[in-house]
Amino acid sequence: MIGWGVVATGGIADVVTSDMKLVDGTEVRAVSSRDPRKAADFAERHGIPRSYGNNDELIADPSVDVVYVATPHSSHYEVAKAALVAGKAVLCEKPLTVTLAAAEELVALARQQGAFLMEAMWTRFNPLVRKLRQWVAEGVIGQIRGIHADFGALFPADPTHRGWNPLLGGGSLLDLGVYPVSLVQMLLGEPTAVVTHGLVRNEVDAQAAMLLRYPDGVSAQVTSSMISDHPVRATIVGTNGRIELSPDFFRVEEMVVQVGADRRVERVELTGHGYTYQIAEVNARVLAGDKESPEMTLDDTLAVMRILTTGLTQLGVRYPDTVR
């Protein structure tokens, strides 16, 4: 059995913890929150034996093999660093950190400590996305010529909401844009150039559109927004056809490949909310003694962070020095 500890008790922690209980060989053994009452309530709701009002206590718990970091972006660095120093395996919500420098530090620390670290880009472990990678590698649609992917959702028009708070690493790119950017990076790698256009409100990006340039005229267009509701689709276009990921592409359940007159539809019924596959991946890697996942490598995480950081810089977004 792999023992998990959950840091934070918000919405994402609640959903992912529910999925953990569906994965064989997984035990959620502890949860922590700055508010001991929230930790206790969360533990009772999910049947977790121990709750802590301090993250350090959870990290020190000898029954915890993997620390799942589900805090707001601005706390990822601090919690993940403490867990890595303690020699724990870490699954950290996306983005890994708010800044590229902090992400580089965590990656270097994980490698130095010989500890497992993975960014929780759960989309990559979806069975259909795994099949997508296979189809692209096999040249089913020929050479990729372009990718379009978007993720826009209406965030509450409340300046205290975390999405609008620069002290919490708010903004559309880090919260939503990380999905389409990660999809593009998975299939095309790191671009040779990035051009970004968007809108900044309350010192964070409310909306962003990025053109990612690749050699031989290949390009990708990705958009993110907290002020408009997007289809949340992704299309990969090749020289012989195209592949379409239906909404919501980040938890895709239907994929269409079109090659000439041949149209093939692939469907999957996700287990739980769709996070089970990344939990199983972490378990397998930890049991094998691996230090990272080949499907979401630390180099991939850094490449995505470089793209996002370039976009934020071009928009003029600069987070406070205290936010890492």
Tab-separated table of C-alpha atoms in Angstrom:
chain	number	residue	atom	x	y	z
A	1	MET	CA	0.000	0.000	0.000
A	2	ILE	CA	1.118	3.547	-0.758
A	3	GLY	CA	0.233	6.004	2.019
A	4	TRP	CA	-0.861	9.445	0.903
A	5	GLY	CA	-1.044	12.707	2.802
A	6	VAL	CA	-3.232	15.521	1.486
A	7	VAL	CA	-2.180	19.105	2.130
A	8	ALA	CA	-5.198	21.474	1.995
A	9	THR	CA	-8.928	20.860	2.102
A	10	GLY	CA	-10.308	22.904	-0.809
A	11	GLY	CA	-12.328	21.802	-3.814
A	12	ILE	CA	-9.529	20.147	-5.781
A	13	ALA	CA	-8.301	18.303	-2.682
A	14	ASP	CA	-11.822	17.023	-2.071
A	15	VAL	CA	-12.281	15.672	-5.600
A	16	VAL	CA	-8.811	14.135	-5.931
A	17	THR	CA	-9.042	12.506	-2.512
A	18	SER	CA	-12.349	10.925	-3.551
A	19	ASP	CA	-10.574	9.443	-6.580
A	20	MET	CA	-7.640	8.207	-4.490
A	21	LYS	CA	-10.006	5.840	-2.721
A	22	LEU	CA	-10.844	4.218	-6.076
A	23	VAL	CA	-7.236	3.281	-6.854
A	24	ASP	CA	-5.998	-0.110	-5.685
A	25	GLY	CA	-3.032	-0.007	-3.360
A	26	THR	CA	-3.789	3.515	-2.156
A	27	GLU	CA	-4.485	4.631	1.406
A	28	VAL	CA	-5.107	8.254	2.366
A	29	ARG	CA	-3.552	8.340	5.808
A	30	ALA	CA	-3.447	12.008	6.744
A	31	VAL	CA	-4.696	15.480	5.852
A	32	SER	CA	-3.512	18.901	6.958
A	33	SER	CA	-4.864	22.431	6.935
A	34	ARG	CA	-3.949	25.681	8.627
A	35	ASP	CA	-7.390	25.387	10.231
A	36	PRO	CA	-7.458	22.239	12.403
A	37	ARG	CA	-11.250	22.150	12.260
A	38	LYS	CA	-11.236	22.021	8.463
A	39	ALA	CA	-8.662	19.248	8.553
A	40	ALA	CA	-10.743	17.269	11.059
A	41	ASP	CA	-13.941	17.737	9.033
A	42	PHE	CA	-12.165	16.678	5.826
A	43	ALA	CA	-10.722	13.617	7.561
A	44	GLU	CA	-14.131	12.598	8.870
A	45	ARG	CA	-15.764	13.073	5.477
A	46	HIS	CA	-13.178	10.933	3.677
A	47	GLY	CA	-12.451	8.402	6.409
A	48	ILE	CA	-8.861	9.558	6.909
A	49	PRO	CA	-7.326	8.380	10.206
A	50	ARG	CA	-5.216	11.455	11.036
A	51	SER	CA	-5.681	15.198	10.629
A	52	TYR	CA	-3.176	17.938	11.348
A	53	GLY	CA	-3.392	21.685	11.762
A	54	ASN	CA	0.191	21.977	10.582
A	55	ASN	CA	1.736	20.865	7.284
A	56	ASP	CA	5.041	19.996	8.937
A	57	GLU	CA	3.314	17.407	11.111
A	58	LEU	CA	1.811	15.708	8.063
A	59	ILE	CA	5.153	15.713	6.266
A	60	ALA	CA	6.823	14.179	9.342
A	61	ASP	CA	4.198	11.428	9.596
A	62	PRO	CA	6.083	8.163	8.906
A	63	SER	CA	2.961	6.545	7.443
A	64	VAL	CA	2.857	9.099	4.597
A	65	ASP	CA	4.804	8.038	1.498
A	66	VAL	CA	3.426	10.636	-0.929
A	67	VAL	CA	2.493	14.226	-0.158
A	68	TYR	CA	-0.219	15.646	-2.422
A	69	VAL	CA	0.029	19.449	-2.493
A	70	ALA	CA	-3.412	20.949	-3.190
A	71	THR	CA	-2.887	24.440	-1.793
A	72	PRO	CA	-3.253	27.686	-3.789
A	73	HIS	CA	-0.435	28.236	-6.317
A	74	SER	CA	1.442	30.605	-4.038
A	75	SER	CA	1.991	27.880	-1.415
A	76	HIS	CA	3.148	25.107	-3.747
A	77	TYR	CA	6.841	25.961	-3.487
A	78	GLU	CA	6.977	26.100	0.293
A	79	VAL	CA	5.056	22.862	0.909
A	80	ALA	CA	6.682	20.865	-1.885
A	81	LYS	CA	10.147	21.973	-0.786
A	82	ALA	CA	9.541	20.889	2.810
A	83	ALA	CA	8.260	17.501	1.652
A	84	LEU	CA	11.211	16.926	-0.677
A	85	VAL	CA	13.696	17.861	2.033
A	86	ALA	CA	12.004	15.261	4.236
A	87	GLY	CA	12.519	12.671	1.500
A	88	LYS	CA	8.830	12.306	0.644
A	89	ALA	CA	7.481	11.696	-2.841
A	90	VAL	CA	5.472	14.725	-4.018
A	91	LEU	CA	2.536	15.191	-6.361
A	92	CYS	CA	2.019	18.948	-6.654
A	93	GLU	CA	-0.939	20.656	-8.278
A	94	LYS	CA	-0.358	22.665	-11.411
A	95	PRO	CA	1.354	24.950	-11.994
A	96	LEU	CA	4.235	23.512	-9.998
A	97	THR	CA	5.073	27.031	-8.790
A	98	VAL	CA	4.197	30.613	-9.665
A	99	THR	CA	7.649	31.514	-10.983
A	100	LEU	CA	10.080	29.722	-13.247
A	101	ALA	CA	12.961	30.256	-10.798
A	102	ALA	CA	11.041	28.508	-8.020
A	103	ALA	CA	10.170	25.598	-10.317
A	104	GLU	CA	13.815	25.229	-11.266
A	105	GLU	CA	14.759	25.158	-7.577
A	106	LEU	CA	12.239	22.424	-6.781
A	107	VAL	CA	13.358	20.293	-9.716
A	108	ALA	CA	17.004	20.676	-8.708
A	109	LEU	CA	16.133	19.820	-5.098
A	110	ALA	CA	14.166	16.702	-6.089
A	111	ARG	CA	17.066	15.465	-8.193
A	112	GLN	CA	19.554	16.252	-5.458
A	113	GLN	CA	17.451	14.473	-2.831
A	114	GLY	CA	16.645	11.552	-5.117
A	115	ALA	CA	12.960	12.119	-4.354
A	116	PHE	CA	9.994	11.624	-6.680
A	117	LEU	CA	8.341	14.836	-7.887
A	118	MET	CA	5.556	15.292	-10.413
A	119	GLU	CA	3.296	18.150	-11.431
A	120	ALA	CA	-0.339	17.031	-11.309
A	121	MET	CA	-1.083	17.421	-15.013
A	122	TRP	CA	-3.700	14.691	-14.825
A	123	THR	CA	-4.769	15.162	-18.457
A	124	ARG	CA	-1.647	13.383	-19.688
A	125	PHE	CA	-2.707	10.139	-18.023
A	126	ASN	CA	-6.217	10.095	-19.480
A	127	PRO	CA	-6.526	6.900	-21.601
A	128	LEU	CA	-7.581	8.911	-24.649
A	129	VAL	CA	-4.670	11.335	-24.329
A	130	ARG	CA	-2.320	8.379	-24.088
A	131	LYS	CA	-3.897	7.080	-27.306
A	132	LEU	CA	-3.538	10.543	-28.853
A	133	ARG	CA	0.207	10.455	-28.226
A	134	GLN	CA	0.359	7.002	-29.773
A	135	TRP	CA	-1.539	8.092	-32.887
A	136	VAL	CA	0.679	11.133	-33.363
A	137	ALA	CA	3.837	9.043	-32.881
A	138	GLU	CA	2.575	6.533	-35.448
A	139	GLY	CA	1.886	9.307	-37.966
A	140	VAL	CA	-1.828	8.583	-38.202
A	141	ILE	CA	-2.549	12.207	-39.208
A	142	GLY	CA	0.855	12.791	-40.803
A	143	GLN	CA	3.086	15.615	-39.641
A	144	ILE	CA	1.468	18.031	-37.212
A	145	ARG	CA	1.003	21.449	-38.824
A	146	GLY	CA	-1.007	23.211	-36.144
A	147	ILE	CA	-2.785	22.936	-32.817
A	148	HIS	CA	-5.684	24.985	-31.448
A	149	ALA	CA	-6.595	24.660	-27.774
A	150	ASP	CA	-8.551	26.899	-25.431
A	151	PHE	CA	-9.725	27.036	-21.853
A	152	GLY	CA	-11.918	29.884	-20.721
A	153	ALA	CA	-14.320	29.986	-17.790
A	154	LEU	CA	-16.191	32.754	-16.020
A	155	PHE	CA	-14.566	33.482	-12.672
A	156	PRO	CA	-16.561	35.354	-10.012
A	157	ALA	CA	-16.253	39.125	-10.382
A	158	ASP	CA	-14.951	39.276	-6.842
A	159	PRO	CA	-11.552	40.895	-6.235
A	160	THR	CA	-11.005	38.649	-3.225
A	161	HIS	CA	-11.357	35.467	-5.322
A	162	ARG	CA	-8.020	33.637	-5.636
A	163	GLY	CA	-8.085	33.978	-9.426
A	164	TRP	CA	-7.902	37.757	-9.151
A	165	ASN	CA	-5.405	37.831	-6.310
A	166	PRO	CA	-1.751	38.329	-7.350
A	167	LEU	CA	-0.634	37.288	-3.858
A	168	LEU	CA	-2.100	33.846	-4.585
A	169	GLY	CA	-0.616	33.592	-8.073
A	170	GLY	CA	-3.892	34.438	-9.774
A	171	GLY	CA	-4.530	34.873	-13.484
A	172	SER	CA	-5.857	32.891	-16.422
A	173	LEU	CA	-2.563	31.536	-17.727
A	174	LEU	CA	-1.416	29.815	-14.541
A	175	ASP	CA	-4.883	28.578	-13.632
A	176	LEU	CA	-6.350	27.624	-17.022
A	177	GLY	CA	-3.782	28.269	-19.747
A	178	VAL	CA	-1.464	25.684	-18.250
A	179	TYR	CA	-3.732	22.995	-19.744
A	180	PRO	CA	-3.582	23.979	-23.432
A	181	VAL	CA	0.084	24.959	-23.137
A	182	SER	CA	0.913	21.582	-21.601
A	183	LEU	CA	-0.997	19.789	-24.360
A	184	VAL	CA	0.943	21.642	-27.049
A	185	GLN	CA	4.279	21.077	-25.313
A	186	MET	CA	3.486	17.363	-24.985
A	187	LEU	CA	3.030	17.037	-28.755
A	188	LEU	CA	5.400	19.643	-30.203
A	189	GLY	CA	7.933	20.365	-27.489
A	190	GLU	CA	9.155	23.853	-26.665
A	191	PRO	CA	8.518	26.607	-29.246
A	192	THR	CA	11.199	28.722	-30.862
A	193	ALA	CA	9.191	31.877	-30.144
A	194	VAL	CA	6.070	33.026	-28.279
A	195	VAL	CA	3.802	35.989	-29.033
A	196	THR	CA	1.174	36.904	-26.429
A	197	HIS	CA	-1.765	39.291	-26.469
A	198	GLY	CA	-4.264	39.772	-23.675
A	199	LEU	CA	-5.872	41.838	-20.951
A	200	VAL	CA	-4.519	42.573	-17.462
A	201	ARG	CA	-6.847	43.427	-14.583
A	202	ASN	CA	-6.019	43.747	-10.918
A	203	GLU	CA	-2.369	42.968	-11.761
A	204	VAL	CA	-3.171	39.522	-13.183
A	205	ASP	CA	-4.007	38.352	-16.700
A	206	ALA	CA	-7.756	38.204	-17.168
A	207	GLN	CA	-7.379	36.871	-20.700
A	208	ALA	CA	-4.502	35.704	-22.864
A	209	ALA	CA	-3.949	34.473	-26.404
A	210	MET	CA	-0.612	32.929	-27.310
A	211	LEU	CA	0.933	32.065	-30.663
A	212	LEU	CA	3.614	29.427	-30.244
A	213	ARG	CA	5.970	29.244	-33.217
A	214	TYR	CA	7.819	26.121	-34.300
A	215	PRO	CA	10.202	25.339	-37.171
A	216	ASP	CA	8.927	24.920	-40.725
A	217	GLY	CA	5.921	27.174	-40.144
A	218	VAL	CA	4.256	24.873	-37.609
A	219	SER	CA	2.299	26.808	-34.985
A	220	ALA	CA	-0.065	26.477	-32.064
A	221	GLN	CA	-2.692	28.917	-30.835
A	222	VAL	CA	-3.789	28.699	-27.217
A	223	THR	CA	-6.181	30.921	-25.305
A	224	SER	CA	-7.200	31.270	-21.680
A	225	SER	CA	-9.707	33.535	-19.998
A	226	MET	CA	-11.382	34.243	-16.673
A	227	ILE	CA	-13.872	36.670	-18.240
A	228	SER	CA	-15.345	34.602	-21.094
A	229	ASP	CA	-16.730	31.103	-21.416
A	230	HIS	CA	-14.850	29.096	-24.067
A	231	PRO	CA	-15.679	25.782	-25.785
A	232	VAL	CA	-12.631	24.156	-24.113
A	233	ARG	CA	-11.776	22.155	-27.210
A	234	ALA	CA	-8.500	21.063	-28.754
A	235	THR	CA	-7.756	20.237	-32.390
A	236	ILE	CA	-4.532	18.810	-33.752
A	237	VAL	CA	-4.171	19.248	-37.520
A	238	GLY	CA	-1.740	17.196	-39.585
A	239	THR	CA	-0.787	16.773	-43.226
A	240	ASN	CA	-3.076	13.727	-43.549
A	241	GLY	CA	-5.931	14.563	-41.201
A	242	ARG	CA	-6.871	15.888	-37.787
A	243	ILE	CA	-7.702	14.786	-34.265
A	244	GLU	CA	-10.367	16.563	-32.221
A	245	LEU	CA	-10.675	16.410	-28.449
A	246	SER	CA	-14.225	17.159	-27.370
A	247	PRO	CA	-15.113	19.473	-24.463
A	248	ASP	CA	-13.779	19.530	-21.885
A	249	PHE	CA	-10.501	18.486	-23.480
A	250	PHE	CA	-8.622	18.478	-20.168
A	251	ARG	CA	-10.829	15.553	-19.058
A	252	VAL	CA	-11.662	14.281	-22.535
A	253	GLU	CA	-14.102	11.381	-22.900
A	254	GLU	CA	-14.456	11.443	-26.698
A	255	MET	CA	-11.831	11.850	-29.400
A	256	VAL	CA	-12.311	11.885	-33.167
A	257	VAL	CA	-9.635	11.156	-35.754
A	258	GLN	CA	-10.472	12.235	-39.315
A	259	VAL	CA	-8.252	10.997	-42.149
A	260	GLY	CA	-9.786	11.621	-45.547
A	261	ALA	CA	-13.277	10.120	-45.538
A	262	ASP	CA	-12.403	7.858	-42.641
A	263	ARG	CA	-13.820	9.121	-39.362
A	264	ARG	CA	-13.087	7.160	-36.216
A	265	VAL	CA	-14.531	7.944	-32.786
A	266	GLU	CA	-12.852	6.790	-29.584
A	267	ARG	CA	-14.628	7.038	-26.241
A	268	VAL	CA	-13.769	6.307	-22.634
A	269	GLU	CA	-15.810	6.272	-19.460
A	270	LEU	CA	-13.489	7.833	-16.914
A	271	THR	CA	-13.033	6.176	-13.557
A	272	GLY	CA	-14.140	8.550	-10.828
A	273	HIS	CA	-13.563	12.157	-11.786
A	274	GLY	CA	-10.607	11.240	-14.004
A	275	TYR	CA	-7.795	11.762	-11.486
A	276	THR	CA	-7.435	8.055	-10.773
A	277	TYR	CA	-4.997	7.546	-13.651
A	278	GLN	CA	-2.425	10.006	-12.345
A	279	ILE	CA	-2.740	8.546	-8.826
A	280	ALA	CA	-2.053	5.082	-10.236
A	281	GLU	CA	0.932	6.490	-12.137
A	282	VAL	CA	2.442	7.987	-8.985
A	283	ASN	CA	1.907	4.736	-7.079
A	284	ALA	CA	3.594	2.726	-9.821
A	285	ARG	CA	6.581	5.063	-10.034
A	286	VAL	CA	7.068	5.206	-6.285
A	287	LEU	CA	6.892	1.411	-5.983
A	288	ALA	CA	9.407	1.094	-8.827
A	289	GLY	CA	11.766	3.568	-7.193
A	290	ASP	CA	11.501	6.009	-10.109
A	291	LYS	CA	12.159	9.692	-9.468
A	292	GLU	CA	9.814	11.078	-12.122
A	293	SER	CA	7.185	10.014	-14.622
A	294	PRO	CA	8.167	9.596	-18.285
A	295	GLU	CA	4.728	10.906	-19.258
A	296	MET	CA	5.045	14.129	-17.233
A	297	THR	CA	8.751	14.661	-16.804
A	298	LEU	CA	10.316	17.438	-14.774
A	299	ASP	CA	11.849	18.789	-17.978
A	300	ASP	CA	8.319	18.970	-19.416
A	301	THR	CA	7.181	20.932	-16.368
A	302	LEU	CA	10.056	23.403	-16.761
A	303	ALA	CA	9.380	23.784	-20.490
A	304	VAL	CA	5.718	24.597	-19.802
A	305	MET	CA	6.755	27.067	-17.090
A	306	ARG	CA	9.118	28.807	-19.511
A	307	ILE	CA	6.273	29.236	-22.011
A	308	LEU	CA	3.856	30.540	-19.365
A	309	THR	CA	6.489	32.869	-17.918
A	310	THR	CA	7.231	34.299	-21.361
A	311	GLY	CA	3.529	34.961	-21.871
A	312	LEU	CA	3.135	36.639	-18.485
A	313	THR	CA	6.204	38.779	-19.079
A	314	GLN	CA	4.918	39.895	-22.475
A	315	LEU	CA	1.606	40.877	-20.863
A	316	GLY	CA	3.416	42.838	-18.155
A	317	VAL	CA	2.281	40.600	-15.281
A	318	ARG	CA	4.775	40.549	-12.424
A	319	TYR	CA	3.886	38.816	-9.208
A	320	PRO	CA	5.037	40.250	-5.843
A	321	ASP	CA	8.543	39.188	-4.836
A	322	THR	CA	7.087	37.232	-1.916
A	323	VAL	CA	5.166	34.948	-4.316
A	324	ARG	CA	7.169	32.040	-5.647
